[in-house]
Amino acid sequence: MRDVRTTLSELYTSGETFALATVIDTSKSAPRGPGASMLVSASGEVTGSVSGGCVEGAVYEEALEVIRTGNPVRRTYGVSDEDAFSVGLTCGGTLHMFIEPVDRASFPQLGSVLGAMEEHQPVAVATVVADPSGADRVGLRRVVWPGHAEGALGSDGGRLTDALDDDARGMLAQGSTGVLHYGADGQRRGDELEVFVASFAPAPRMLVFGAIDFAAAVADLGSYLGYRVTVCDARPVFATARRFPTAEEVVVKWPHVYVEEIAEHIDERTAVCVLTHDPKFDVPVLKAVLGTRAGYIGAMGSRRTHEDRLERLREAGVGERALERLHSPIGLDLGARTPEETAVSIAAELIQTRWGGSGRALRETEGPIHRDSEPTGLLRSDSVEVQDEPKTVR
């Protein structure tokens, strides 16, 4: 829902019934992962995508029918690799979809869920998507916050509710989304009942140090990729909100001081880009961030600057194992020249680090194009401790 939340909020506020189609599971080379959503309004207007165009037409027709009948449906789209170009997903993958009608009466907690997303607060939405027991629980949902939960899963769902609350909080802490299986009465050893849990953990952070033109381009692209971007520089004449309109915050402080203040909030999903290439800034801030759990730490500069920086960091007491975490010179070798091209190079390395790609041209590789739905690189969403966000002086 995160990718369509603006339109979702508008439709929900209007009071009309609309359809929400969500990818709940995938296999092989599916183009979108679990959690990808598409909205269809009562008038037929579409927002979002679940497959990049492969099955949108079929999902659209199902969504209109769901609005008409008021009954949710679970559908599977996909064909074998051999038959991939005849119907369905041309990539040969499989999408498992849940398409449900939504309005203010059927989903009274949606306003609170959208508010939590806006405020970067963690929340999980658990929806029953299959129930062969005949208990008619398909479409029932429970909204789970770290400290409380709302929503009933049937009159006799006590055991299921307890198990689901516990499991959903575990998934929320990991930032993971997927299908859980239970027995008809909530037994964890069963598999008759399917519950899709969509976790909405706070968006990952990007810390950009150095208020230069390259930083503006990196901030723009980082924001586009879904990061909450902070730009930090000790020079107030350069570190202004006007120069970095897409950044969530612009902080005027010595970079290493700022890192020390927020160190406990830097987790495995945090990306750090040090773009100052000035030793008096670089060395203190890199020493500080290399002591955190940040998943990606990159520093700009020439190869000569990089070698000099490594020696200075060693002299400052940074060990070799910590230095191995440093991506420097920052970015992939794309031949970038301009700030915008350099930002694309940095973003490419971020994506490669997160998903474990080779960084080579796809035509030179073999195997699935789309990686597994769970990150495999350093920027993992598992074992992330959700923290209260720090207050920052702009």
XYZ file of C-alpha atoms in Angstrom:
394
model
C 0.000 0.000 0.000
C 2.907 2.331 0.572
C 3.412 2.953 -3.157
C -0.218 4.008 -3.700
C -0.968 5.606 -0.351
C -1.765 9.104 -1.671
C -4.566 7.874 -3.927
C -5.549 5.297 -1.305
C -6.056 8.077 1.231
C -8.130 10.108 -1.245
C -10.415 7.177 -2.101
C -10.794 6.196 1.540
C -11.649 9.757 2.572
C -14.255 10.014 -0.190
C -16.211 7.147 1.336
C -16.534 5.178 -1.905
C -15.885 1.459 -2.257
C -12.784 0.608 -4.270
C -10.677 -2.477 -4.954
C -7.203 -3.118 -3.599
C -5.181 -5.749 -5.464
C -2.028 -6.909 -3.683
C 0.770 -9.302 -4.614
C 0.926 -11.760 -1.700
C 3.454 -14.272 -3.049
C 5.670 -14.874 -6.097
C 7.812 -17.541 -7.684
C 10.543 -17.553 -10.321
C 11.094 -14.271 -12.170
C 8.046 -12.314 -11.035
C 8.352 -8.574 -11.821
C 6.939 -7.240 -8.539
C 7.417 -8.562 -5.031
C 4.929 -9.231 -2.204
C 3.226 -6.039 -1.103
C 3.033 -4.405 -4.542
C -0.459 -2.949 -4.929
C -2.892 -1.638 -7.511
C -6.040 0.379 -6.802
C -9.179 0.413 -8.923
C -11.842 2.992 -8.137
C -15.570 2.479 -8.621
C -15.324 4.622 -11.762
C -12.584 2.360 -13.153
C -9.551 4.580 -12.562
C -6.323 2.656 -11.926
C -3.382 3.595 -9.673
C -0.263 1.491 -9.168
C 0.995 -1.723 -10.709
C 1.314 -5.356 -9.690
C 3.264 -6.796 -12.615
C 4.657 -4.023 -14.776
C 1.880 -4.604 -17.310
C 1.812 -8.404 -17.684
C -1.460 -9.199 -15.900
C -2.878 -5.761 -15.107
C -5.757 -6.261 -17.526
C -6.909 -9.476 -15.853
C -6.487 -7.999 -12.366
C -8.452 -4.931 -13.450
C -11.440 -7.065 -14.513
C -11.313 -9.010 -11.254
C -11.164 -5.735 -9.307
C -14.314 -4.407 -10.980
C -16.090 -7.674 -10.163
C -14.934 -7.474 -6.553
C -16.371 -3.962 -6.275
C -19.656 -5.202 -7.758
C -20.036 -8.298 -5.543
C -18.276 -7.132 -2.391
C -16.457 -10.474 -2.175
C -12.636 -10.718 -2.055
C -10.840 -13.250 -4.251
C -7.446 -14.941 -4.358
C -6.012 -15.441 -7.846
C -2.833 -16.901 -9.338
C -1.338 -15.631 -12.602
C 1.583 -17.220 -14.406
C 2.674 -19.856 -16.884
C 5.619 -22.157 -17.408
C 8.757 -20.789 -18.987
C 8.011 -22.746 -22.176
C 4.578 -21.188 -22.587
C 5.556 -17.756 -21.253
C 4.746 -15.806 -24.402
C 1.308 -17.274 -24.991
C -0.586 -15.854 -21.997
C 0.067 -14.345 -18.608
C 3.527 -13.391 -17.381
C 6.000 -13.175 -20.233
C 8.856 -13.515 -17.726
C 7.678 -17.007 -16.837
C 7.072 -16.189 -13.186
C 3.996 -16.592 -11.034
C 2.055 -13.977 -9.072
C -0.353 -14.841 -6.291
C -2.827 -11.989 -5.845
C -5.441 -11.018 -3.299
C -8.098 -8.625 -4.570
C -10.479 -7.142 -2.021
C -13.138 -4.450 -1.755
C -12.274 -1.658 0.656
C -14.336 1.094 2.209
C -14.531 2.893 5.527
C -16.915 0.337 7.005
C -14.891 -2.759 6.045
C -11.502 -1.320 7.006
C -12.036 1.187 9.839
C -8.345 1.113 10.831
C -7.043 2.176 7.403
C -6.913 5.850 8.363
C -4.693 4.993 11.325
C -2.498 2.768 9.130
C -1.994 5.564 6.613
C -1.250 7.982 9.444
C 1.401 5.621 10.845
C 3.071 5.432 7.429
C 3.089 9.210 7.143
C 4.642 9.565 10.589
C 7.226 6.794 9.974
C 5.712 4.611 12.691
C 5.765 0.796 12.346
C 2.494 -1.038 11.648
C 1.530 -4.379 10.094
C -1.713 -5.341 8.350
C -2.612 -9.057 8.508
C -5.358 -10.290 6.164
C -6.830 -13.785 5.845
C -6.444 -14.653 2.142
C -7.415 -18.350 2.111
C -9.502 -20.457 4.485
C -10.453 -23.955 3.229
C -12.093 -24.741 6.590
C -15.311 -23.049 5.486
C -15.288 -20.642 8.419
C -15.728 -17.731 5.986
C -12.809 -15.737 7.355
C -11.358 -14.644 4.007
C -10.953 -10.878 4.005
C -10.919 -10.510 7.794
C -7.926 -8.514 8.937
C -6.032 -7.472 12.019
C -3.836 -4.381 12.314
C -0.826 -4.876 14.558
C 1.269 -2.138 16.146
C 4.256 -2.835 18.451
C 2.126 -2.181 21.528
C -1.445 -3.097 20.561
C -3.629 -4.611 17.838
C -7.128 -4.130 16.429
C -9.490 -6.240 14.343
C -11.318 -9.537 14.860
C -10.567 -12.797 13.034
C -13.885 -14.415 13.824
C -15.831 -15.137 16.984
C -13.610 -18.104 17.934
C -10.274 -16.734 16.752
C -8.557 -16.348 20.129
C -5.779 -18.848 19.493
C -5.231 -17.575 15.968
C -5.215 -13.970 17.186
C -2.535 -14.659 19.799
C -0.305 -16.516 17.341
C -0.783 -13.959 14.601
C -0.063 -10.964 16.857
C 3.191 -12.542 17.956
C 4.252 -13.542 14.429
C 3.226 -10.236 12.862
C 5.285 -8.273 15.399
C 8.256 -10.462 14.572
C 7.828 -9.743 10.862
C 7.374 -6.048 11.579
C 10.623 -5.948 13.547
C 12.348 -7.535 10.534
C 10.559 -5.331 8.027
C 9.418 -8.450 6.131
C 6.197 -9.060 4.197
C 4.708 -12.440 3.244
C 2.203 -15.233 3.841
C 1.897 -17.105 7.148
C 0.238 -20.518 7.431
C -1.827 -21.786 10.353
C -4.157 -24.606 11.183
C -7.886 -24.001 11.113
C -7.844 -23.065 14.799
C -4.604 -21.105 14.728
C -2.126 -23.980 15.209
C 1.327 -23.028 13.961
C 1.915 -26.561 12.669
C -1.051 -26.366 10.325
C -1.200 -24.964 6.807
C -4.893 -24.724 5.934
C -5.262 -21.044 6.756
C -3.245 -18.411 4.840
C -2.685 -14.956 6.315
C -0.874 -12.253 4.367
C 1.122 -9.875 6.559
C 2.176 -6.550 5.037
C 4.780 -4.845 7.216
C 5.197 -1.101 7.023
C 8.379 -0.338 8.906
C 9.761 3.198 8.705
C 11.425 3.906 5.372
C 15.211 3.404 5.370
C 17.452 6.406 5.955
C 20.090 7.936 3.717
C 22.691 10.199 5.304
C 24.469 12.480 2.829
C 27.479 14.380 4.153
C 28.756 17.378 2.199
C 26.377 20.079 0.912
C 27.678 20.152 -2.676
C 26.044 19.826 -6.092
C 26.710 16.077 -6.130
C 24.881 15.817 -2.798
C 21.799 17.504 -4.276
C 21.658 14.932 -7.070
C 22.200 12.032 -4.647
C 19.485 13.403 -2.338
C 17.042 13.650 -5.245
C 17.646 10.081 -6.356
C 17.722 8.742 -2.809
C 14.334 10.289 -2.129
C 13.017 8.819 -5.395
C 14.189 5.356 -4.271
C 12.219 5.679 -1.037
C 14.892 6.777 1.425
C 14.323 9.435 4.078
C 17.235 11.661 3.173
C 19.255 13.809 5.562
C 21.908 16.197 4.232
C 24.468 17.316 6.793
C 27.267 19.884 6.548
C 28.997 22.160 9.055
C 28.785 25.180 6.736
C 25.445 27.019 7.142
C 25.842 28.972 3.918
C 25.713 25.704 1.942
C 23.475 23.530 4.126
C 20.099 25.101 3.393
C 16.712 23.529 2.777
C 16.340 25.574 -0.400
C 19.381 23.885 -1.954
C 18.076 20.412 -1.073
C 14.291 20.492 -1.563
C 13.858 16.690 -1.708
C 15.730 16.024 1.543
C 13.571 15.366 4.588
C 15.991 17.346 6.729
C 19.078 19.510 6.312
C 21.325 19.563 9.365
C 23.992 22.184 10.104
C 26.558 20.359 12.246
C 29.958 18.805 12.001
C 29.200 15.444 10.354
C 30.934 13.266 12.967
C 29.116 15.063 15.777
C 25.773 14.394 14.100
C 26.641 10.709 13.599
C 27.573 10.359 17.254
C 24.220 11.898 18.256
C 22.126 9.510 16.126
C 24.361 6.403 16.165
C 21.775 4.237 17.936
C 19.268 4.979 15.172
C 21.597 3.927 12.335
C 20.676 0.369 11.332
C 21.402 -2.160 8.589
C 19.052 -0.387 6.181
C 20.862 2.952 6.504
C 22.921 4.197 3.543
C 25.721 6.687 4.219
C 27.249 8.764 1.412
C 30.278 10.884 2.346
C 30.776 13.351 -0.506
C 32.993 15.997 1.091
C 36.398 14.538 -0.025
C 38.047 16.828 2.510
C 40.122 15.039 5.203
C 39.031 17.323 8.037
C 35.431 16.208 7.383
C 35.962 12.756 5.864
C 38.154 11.065 8.429
C 36.138 11.917 11.589
C 32.762 11.084 10.024
C 33.955 7.854 8.389
C 35.531 6.728 11.659
C 32.190 7.370 13.343
C 29.944 5.635 10.773
C 32.263 2.624 10.397
C 31.523 1.957 14.058
C 27.757 1.761 13.407
C 25.506 -0.880 11.826
C 25.044 1.096 8.595
C 24.459 -1.272 5.658
C 26.196 0.879 3.068
C 29.023 3.360 3.591
C 30.447 5.073 0.528
C 32.951 7.911 0.133
C 33.653 10.079 -2.902
C 37.105 10.854 -4.202
C 39.822 9.815 -6.627
C 41.852 6.647 -6.141
C 44.687 8.763 -4.774
C 42.256 10.418 -2.342
C 40.999 6.976 -1.355
C 44.502 5.665 -0.557
C 45.308 8.783 1.451
C 41.983 8.468 3.276
C 42.677 4.845 4.199
C 46.031 5.767 5.717
C 44.474 8.585 7.720
C 41.744 6.249 8.995
C 44.323 3.656 10.022
C 46.229 6.361 11.899
C 42.941 7.285 13.599
C 42.608 3.708 14.880
C 40.177 2.190 12.361
C 40.863 -1.526 11.831
C 41.212 -3.356 8.518
C 37.940 -5.258 8.947
C 36.047 -2.006 9.321
C 37.822 -0.515 6.306
C 36.635 -3.451 4.171
C 33.094 -2.121 4.598
C 33.963 1.131 2.860
C 32.778 1.598 -0.740
C 35.399 3.959 -2.080
C 35.635 5.383 -4.634
C 31.854 5.424 -4.317
C 29.554 4.042 -7.031
C 29.736 1.626 -9.969
C 31.943 2.172 -12.996
C 29.423 3.717 -15.412
C 31.703 6.397 -16.802
C 29.681 9.047 -14.942
C 30.732 12.694 -15.250
C 27.926 15.019 -14.117
C 26.431 15.158 -10.598
C 23.281 13.485 -11.917
C 25.202 10.688 -13.628
C 27.302 10.212 -10.505
C 24.116 9.933 -8.441
C 22.906 7.163 -10.765
C 26.256 5.401 -10.288
C 25.894 5.603 -6.498
C 22.259 4.457 -6.618
C 23.290 1.521 -8.811
C 25.837 0.407 -6.222
C 23.266 0.790 -3.456
C 20.845 -1.470 -5.332
C 23.586 -3.967 -6.133
C 24.624 -4.070 -2.469
C 21.060 -4.549 -1.323
C 20.054 -7.329 -3.706
C 23.371 -8.996 -4.467
C 23.508 -8.248 -8.196
C 26.666 -8.665 -10.245
C 26.810 -5.088 -11.528
C 27.330 -6.421 -15.066
C 25.139 -5.846 -18.112
C 22.123 -8.193 -18.008
C 22.937 -9.465 -21.498
C 26.213 -10.786 -20.073
C 24.561 -12.731 -17.254
C 22.423 -15.847 -16.945
C 19.653 -16.935 -14.614
C 16.705 -14.986 -13.176
C 16.710 -11.241 -13.765
C 14.650 -10.484 -10.660
C 16.292 -11.461 -7.385
C 14.565 -13.096 -4.434
C 12.030 -10.897 -2.662
C 14.241 -10.668 0.448
C 17.415 -8.551 0.231
C 20.627 -10.597 0.080
C 23.240 -7.855 0.448
C 24.295 -5.608 3.313
C 21.220 -3.380 3.230
C 19.061 -6.095 4.762
C 15.648 -5.458 6.255
C 15.953 -8.320 8.739
C 17.078 -7.930 12.354
C 16.207 -4.247 12.230
C 15.252 -2.769 15.561
C 12.544 -0.162 15.145
C 13.509 2.982 17.015
C 11.841 6.257 17.841
C 13.027 8.897 15.381
C 15.415 11.522 16.768
C 14.525 15.169 16.785
C 16.907 17.081 14.531
C 17.765 20.755 14.469
C 17.390 22.096 10.937
